[in-house]
Coordinates of C-alpha atoms in Angstrom, one line a residue:
X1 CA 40.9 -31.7 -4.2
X2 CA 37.6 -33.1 -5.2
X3 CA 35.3 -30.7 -6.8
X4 CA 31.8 -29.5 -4.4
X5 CA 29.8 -28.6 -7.6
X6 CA 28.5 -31.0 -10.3
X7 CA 30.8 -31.4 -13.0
X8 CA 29.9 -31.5 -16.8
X9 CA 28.4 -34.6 -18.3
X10 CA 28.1 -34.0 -21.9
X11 CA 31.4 -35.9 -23.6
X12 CA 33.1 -34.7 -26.8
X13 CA 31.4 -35.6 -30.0
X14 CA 28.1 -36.2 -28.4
X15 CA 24.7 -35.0 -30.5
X16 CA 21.7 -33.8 -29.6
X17 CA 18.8 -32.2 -31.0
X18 CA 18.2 -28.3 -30.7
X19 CA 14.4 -27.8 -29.9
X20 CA 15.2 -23.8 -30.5
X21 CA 15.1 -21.7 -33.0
X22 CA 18.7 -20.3 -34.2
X23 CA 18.8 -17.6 -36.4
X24 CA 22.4 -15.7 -37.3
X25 CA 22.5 -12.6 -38.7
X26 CA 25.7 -10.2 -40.6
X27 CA 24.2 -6.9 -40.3
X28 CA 20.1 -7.2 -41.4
X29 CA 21.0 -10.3 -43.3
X30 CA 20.5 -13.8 -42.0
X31 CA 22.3 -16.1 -42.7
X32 CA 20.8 -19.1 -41.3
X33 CA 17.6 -19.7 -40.2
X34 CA 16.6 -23.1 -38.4
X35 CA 14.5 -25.4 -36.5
X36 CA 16.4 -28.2 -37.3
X37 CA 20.1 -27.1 -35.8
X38 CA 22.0 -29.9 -33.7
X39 CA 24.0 -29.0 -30.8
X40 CA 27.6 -30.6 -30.9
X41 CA 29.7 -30.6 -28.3
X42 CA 33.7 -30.1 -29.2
X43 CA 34.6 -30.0 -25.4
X44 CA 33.0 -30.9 -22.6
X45 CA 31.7 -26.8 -21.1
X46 CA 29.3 -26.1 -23.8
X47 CA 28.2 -26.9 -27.7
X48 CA 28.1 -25.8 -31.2
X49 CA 25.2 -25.1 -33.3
X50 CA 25.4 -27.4 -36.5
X51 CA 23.2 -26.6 -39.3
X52 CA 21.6 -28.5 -42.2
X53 CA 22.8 -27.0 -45.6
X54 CA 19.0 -26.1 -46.7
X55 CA 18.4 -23.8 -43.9
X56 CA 21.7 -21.5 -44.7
X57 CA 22.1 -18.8 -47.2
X58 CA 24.8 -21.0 -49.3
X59 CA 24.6 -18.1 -51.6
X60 CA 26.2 -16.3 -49.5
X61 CA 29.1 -18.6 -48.5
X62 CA 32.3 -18.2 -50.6
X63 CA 34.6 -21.6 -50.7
X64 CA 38.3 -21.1 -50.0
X65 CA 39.3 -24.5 -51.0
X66 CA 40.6 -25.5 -47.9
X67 CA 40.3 -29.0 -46.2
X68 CA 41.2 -28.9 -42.3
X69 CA 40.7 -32.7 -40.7
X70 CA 38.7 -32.9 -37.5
X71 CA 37.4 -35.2 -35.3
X72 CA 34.1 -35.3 -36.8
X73 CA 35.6 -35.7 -40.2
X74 CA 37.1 -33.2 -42.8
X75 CA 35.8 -29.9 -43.2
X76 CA 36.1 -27.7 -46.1
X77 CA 36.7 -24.0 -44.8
X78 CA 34.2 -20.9 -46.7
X79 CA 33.9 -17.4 -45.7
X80 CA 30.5 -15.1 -45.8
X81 CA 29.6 -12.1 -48.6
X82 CA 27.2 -10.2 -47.5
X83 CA 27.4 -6.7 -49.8
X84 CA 30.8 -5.6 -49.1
X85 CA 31.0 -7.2 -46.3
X86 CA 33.6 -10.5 -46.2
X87 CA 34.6 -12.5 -43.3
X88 CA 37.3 -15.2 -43.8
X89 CA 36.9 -18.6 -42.4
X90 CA 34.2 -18.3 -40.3
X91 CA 32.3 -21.0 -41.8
X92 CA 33.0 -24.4 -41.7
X93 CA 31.0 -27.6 -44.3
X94 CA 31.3 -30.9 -43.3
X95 CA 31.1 -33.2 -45.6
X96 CA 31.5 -36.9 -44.8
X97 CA 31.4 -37.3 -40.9
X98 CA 31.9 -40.7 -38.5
X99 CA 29.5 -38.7 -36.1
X100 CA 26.1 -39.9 -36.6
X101 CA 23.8 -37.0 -38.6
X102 CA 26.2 -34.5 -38.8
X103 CA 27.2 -35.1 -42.7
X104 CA 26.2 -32.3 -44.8
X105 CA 26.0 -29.6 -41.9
X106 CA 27.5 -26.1 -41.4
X107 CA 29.4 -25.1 -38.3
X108 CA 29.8 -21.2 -37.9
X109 CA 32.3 -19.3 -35.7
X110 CA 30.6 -17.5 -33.4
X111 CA 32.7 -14.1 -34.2
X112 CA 32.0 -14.5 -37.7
X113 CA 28.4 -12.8 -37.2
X114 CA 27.5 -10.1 -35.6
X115 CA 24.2 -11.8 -33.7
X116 CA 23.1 -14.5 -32.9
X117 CA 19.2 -15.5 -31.8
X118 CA 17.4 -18.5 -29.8
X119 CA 14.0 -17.9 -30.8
X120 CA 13.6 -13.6 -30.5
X121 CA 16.3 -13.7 -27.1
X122 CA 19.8 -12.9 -28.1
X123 CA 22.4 -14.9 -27.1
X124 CA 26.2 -14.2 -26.5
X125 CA 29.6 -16.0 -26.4
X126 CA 28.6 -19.3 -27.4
X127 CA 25.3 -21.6 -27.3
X128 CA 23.8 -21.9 -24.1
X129 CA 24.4 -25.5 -22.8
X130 CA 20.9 -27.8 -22.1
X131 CA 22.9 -30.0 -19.5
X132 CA 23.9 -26.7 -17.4
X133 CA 21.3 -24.8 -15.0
X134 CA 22.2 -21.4 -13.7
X135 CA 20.0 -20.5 -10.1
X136 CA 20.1 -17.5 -8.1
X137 CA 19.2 -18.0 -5.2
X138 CA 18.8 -15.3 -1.6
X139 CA 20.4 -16.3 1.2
X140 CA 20.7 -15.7 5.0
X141 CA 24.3 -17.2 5.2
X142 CA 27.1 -15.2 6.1
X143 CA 29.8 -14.6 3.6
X144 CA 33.2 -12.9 4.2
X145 CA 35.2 -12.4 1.5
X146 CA 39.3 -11.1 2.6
X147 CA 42.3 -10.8 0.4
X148 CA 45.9 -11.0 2.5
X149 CA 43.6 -10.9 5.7
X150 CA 42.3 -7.8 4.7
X151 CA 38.3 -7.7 4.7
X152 CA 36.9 -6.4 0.7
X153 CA 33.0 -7.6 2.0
X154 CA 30.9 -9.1 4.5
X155 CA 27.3 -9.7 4.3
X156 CA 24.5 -11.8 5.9
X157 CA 22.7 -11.4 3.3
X158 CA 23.8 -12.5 -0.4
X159 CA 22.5 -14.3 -3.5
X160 CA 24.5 -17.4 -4.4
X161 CA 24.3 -18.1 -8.0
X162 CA 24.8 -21.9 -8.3
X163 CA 26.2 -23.1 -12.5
X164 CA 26.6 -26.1 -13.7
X165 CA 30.3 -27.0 -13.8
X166 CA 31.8 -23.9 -11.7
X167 CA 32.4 -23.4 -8.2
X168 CA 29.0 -20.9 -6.5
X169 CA 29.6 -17.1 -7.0
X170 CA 28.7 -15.4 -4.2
X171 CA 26.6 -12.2 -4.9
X172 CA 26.8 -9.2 -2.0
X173 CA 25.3 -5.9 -1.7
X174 CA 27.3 -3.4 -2.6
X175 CA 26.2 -1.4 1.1
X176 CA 28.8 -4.2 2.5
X177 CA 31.4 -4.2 -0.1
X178 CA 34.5 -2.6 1.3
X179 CA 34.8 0.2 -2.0
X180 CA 37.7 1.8 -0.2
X181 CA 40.0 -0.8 -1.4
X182 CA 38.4 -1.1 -5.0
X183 CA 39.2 0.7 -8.2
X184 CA 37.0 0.7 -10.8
X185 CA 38.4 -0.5 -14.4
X186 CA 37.0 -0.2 -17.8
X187 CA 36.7 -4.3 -18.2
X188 CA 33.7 -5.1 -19.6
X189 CA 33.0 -9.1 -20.1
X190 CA 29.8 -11.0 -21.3
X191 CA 28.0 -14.3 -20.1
X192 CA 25.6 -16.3 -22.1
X193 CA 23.6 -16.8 -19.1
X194 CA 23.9 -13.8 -17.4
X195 CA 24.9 -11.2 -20.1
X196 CA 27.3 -8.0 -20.3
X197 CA 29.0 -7.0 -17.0
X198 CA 28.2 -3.2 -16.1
X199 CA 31.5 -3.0 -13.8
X200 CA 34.7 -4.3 -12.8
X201 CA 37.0 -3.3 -10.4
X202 CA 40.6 -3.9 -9.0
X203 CA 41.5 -4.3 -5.5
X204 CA 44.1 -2.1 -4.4
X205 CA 46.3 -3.0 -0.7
X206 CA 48.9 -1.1 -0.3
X207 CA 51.0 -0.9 -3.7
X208 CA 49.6 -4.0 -4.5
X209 CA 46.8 -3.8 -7.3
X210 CA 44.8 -7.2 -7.9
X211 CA 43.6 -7.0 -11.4
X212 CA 40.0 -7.5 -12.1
X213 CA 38.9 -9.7 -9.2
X214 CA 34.8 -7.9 -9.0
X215 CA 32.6 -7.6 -10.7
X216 CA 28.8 -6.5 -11.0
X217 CA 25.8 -6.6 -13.7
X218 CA 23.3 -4.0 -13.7
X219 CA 20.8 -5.7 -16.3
X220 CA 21.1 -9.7 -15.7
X221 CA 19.2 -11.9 -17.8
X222 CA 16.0 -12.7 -16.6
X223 CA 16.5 -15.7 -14.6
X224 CA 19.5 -14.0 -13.2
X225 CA 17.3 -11.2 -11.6
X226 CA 18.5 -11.4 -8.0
X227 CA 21.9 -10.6 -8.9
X228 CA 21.2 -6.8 -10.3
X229 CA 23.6 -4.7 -9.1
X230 CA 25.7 -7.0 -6.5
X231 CA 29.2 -7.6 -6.0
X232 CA 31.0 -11.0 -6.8
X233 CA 34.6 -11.7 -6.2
X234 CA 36.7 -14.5 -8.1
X235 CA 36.9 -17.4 -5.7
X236 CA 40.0 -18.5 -7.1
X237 CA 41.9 -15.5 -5.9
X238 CA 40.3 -14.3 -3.0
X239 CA 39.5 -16.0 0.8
X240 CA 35.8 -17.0 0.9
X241 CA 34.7 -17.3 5.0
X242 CA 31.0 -19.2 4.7
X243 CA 29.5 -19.0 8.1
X244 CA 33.0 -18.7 9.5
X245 CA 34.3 -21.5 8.1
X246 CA 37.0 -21.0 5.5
X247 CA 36.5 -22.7 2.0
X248 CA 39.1 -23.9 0.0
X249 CA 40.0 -21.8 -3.3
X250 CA 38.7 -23.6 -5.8
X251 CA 41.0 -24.2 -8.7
X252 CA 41.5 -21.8 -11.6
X253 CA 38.5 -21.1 -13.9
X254 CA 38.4 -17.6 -14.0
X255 CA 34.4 -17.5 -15.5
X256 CA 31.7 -15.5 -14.0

């Protein structure tokens, strides 16, 4: 089945320029702070920040004497001491690289600080991909959304939120979501675009409990305003009926 949303461009190993701010921070302390970052991309969906050695706190890096090989040339593992603070592995120095200004730069796993900053806007997950635009958009289209012919919502009036690389989300008020058959879980899941989920919930037929399949966000980022407080459904494991024609599920990806 071909795809109806634009794919991903970037290709592995590519290089660009970050025109941001990035600022990473263990508790109070930062640990880099930089203008000059370079976005890297190790797979296709989204980049890494890659940092010059002068703008990180090398002080604070502790070298574990570990080579790993990538494909951007070998890497010599460190963790981070901040106080008594000390996370293992989480930094990454490369030295020599066949990648084209990436020698002598720092990669950082994301988990391995507790925030992370693009100018004074927090950002979650991962870096926020240039080559991938998020829209919300209102809509007068009708959208049915059944599971095993049983109807979960119907609306004629939703938001479809249209990302770079994944199949539209179709956002519905929650006056025509079908609550009977949901149970609310305790999932909570973030978004770099769109933030931290506020709810998830389970649809329940019969015995038959469908883990996780909706979803809602109270306090979207600010481009992602429309969405507040509507219901989206995983394409990939419900029926989608747009304007009475049935779409095709799109295959597995499982992101919001």
């Amino acid at each position: 089945m071909v795809a109806d949303y634009p794919a991903m461009i970037a290709q592995v190993n590519q290089v660009e320029p970050v025109p941001r701010r990035i600022r990473g921070f263990i508790g109070d302390t930062v640990i880099m702070d930089s203008t000059r970052a370079l976005y890297v991309w190790e797979w296709a969906n989204y980049p890494q920040y890659y940092f010059p050695l002068d703008d990180v706190r090398m002080d604070l890096l502790v070298d574990e004497d570990q080579v790993q090989h990538t494909r951007r040339g070998p890497v010599r593992r460190h963790g981070i001491r901040v106080g008594d603070v000390h996370r293992e592995g989480v930094a990454r120095l490369l030295g020599d690289s066949s990648v084209a200004g990436l020698t002598g730069t720092v990669r950082f796993e994301w988990s391995g600080l507790d925030r992370w900053f693009e100018e004074d806007e927090e950002v979650f997950l991962h870096p926020r991909n240039p080559y991938v635009r998020v829209d919300a958009l209102r809509s007068t289209r009708t959208v049915r959304v059944e599971l095993d012919g049983a109807v979960l919502a119907e609306s004629g009036s939703p938001v479809l939120v249209f990302e770079t690389g994944l199949p539209t989300r179709y956002y519905l008020p929650r006056t025509e979501v079908r609550f009977a058959r949901l149970r609310h879980t305790d999932t909570v899941t973030v978004c770099p675009y769109k933030g931290f989920t506020s709810d998830y919930w389970s649809v329940v037929l019969g015995e038959t409990v469908h883990q996780d399949l909706a979803w809602s966000y109270n306090f979207p980022a600010g481009a992602l305003l429309p969405i507040a407080g509507l219901v989206a459904f995983y394409n990939e494991k419900v029926d989608i009926v747009l304007d009475g024609v049935a779409l095709e599920r799109p295959k597995t990806h499982l992101i919001r």
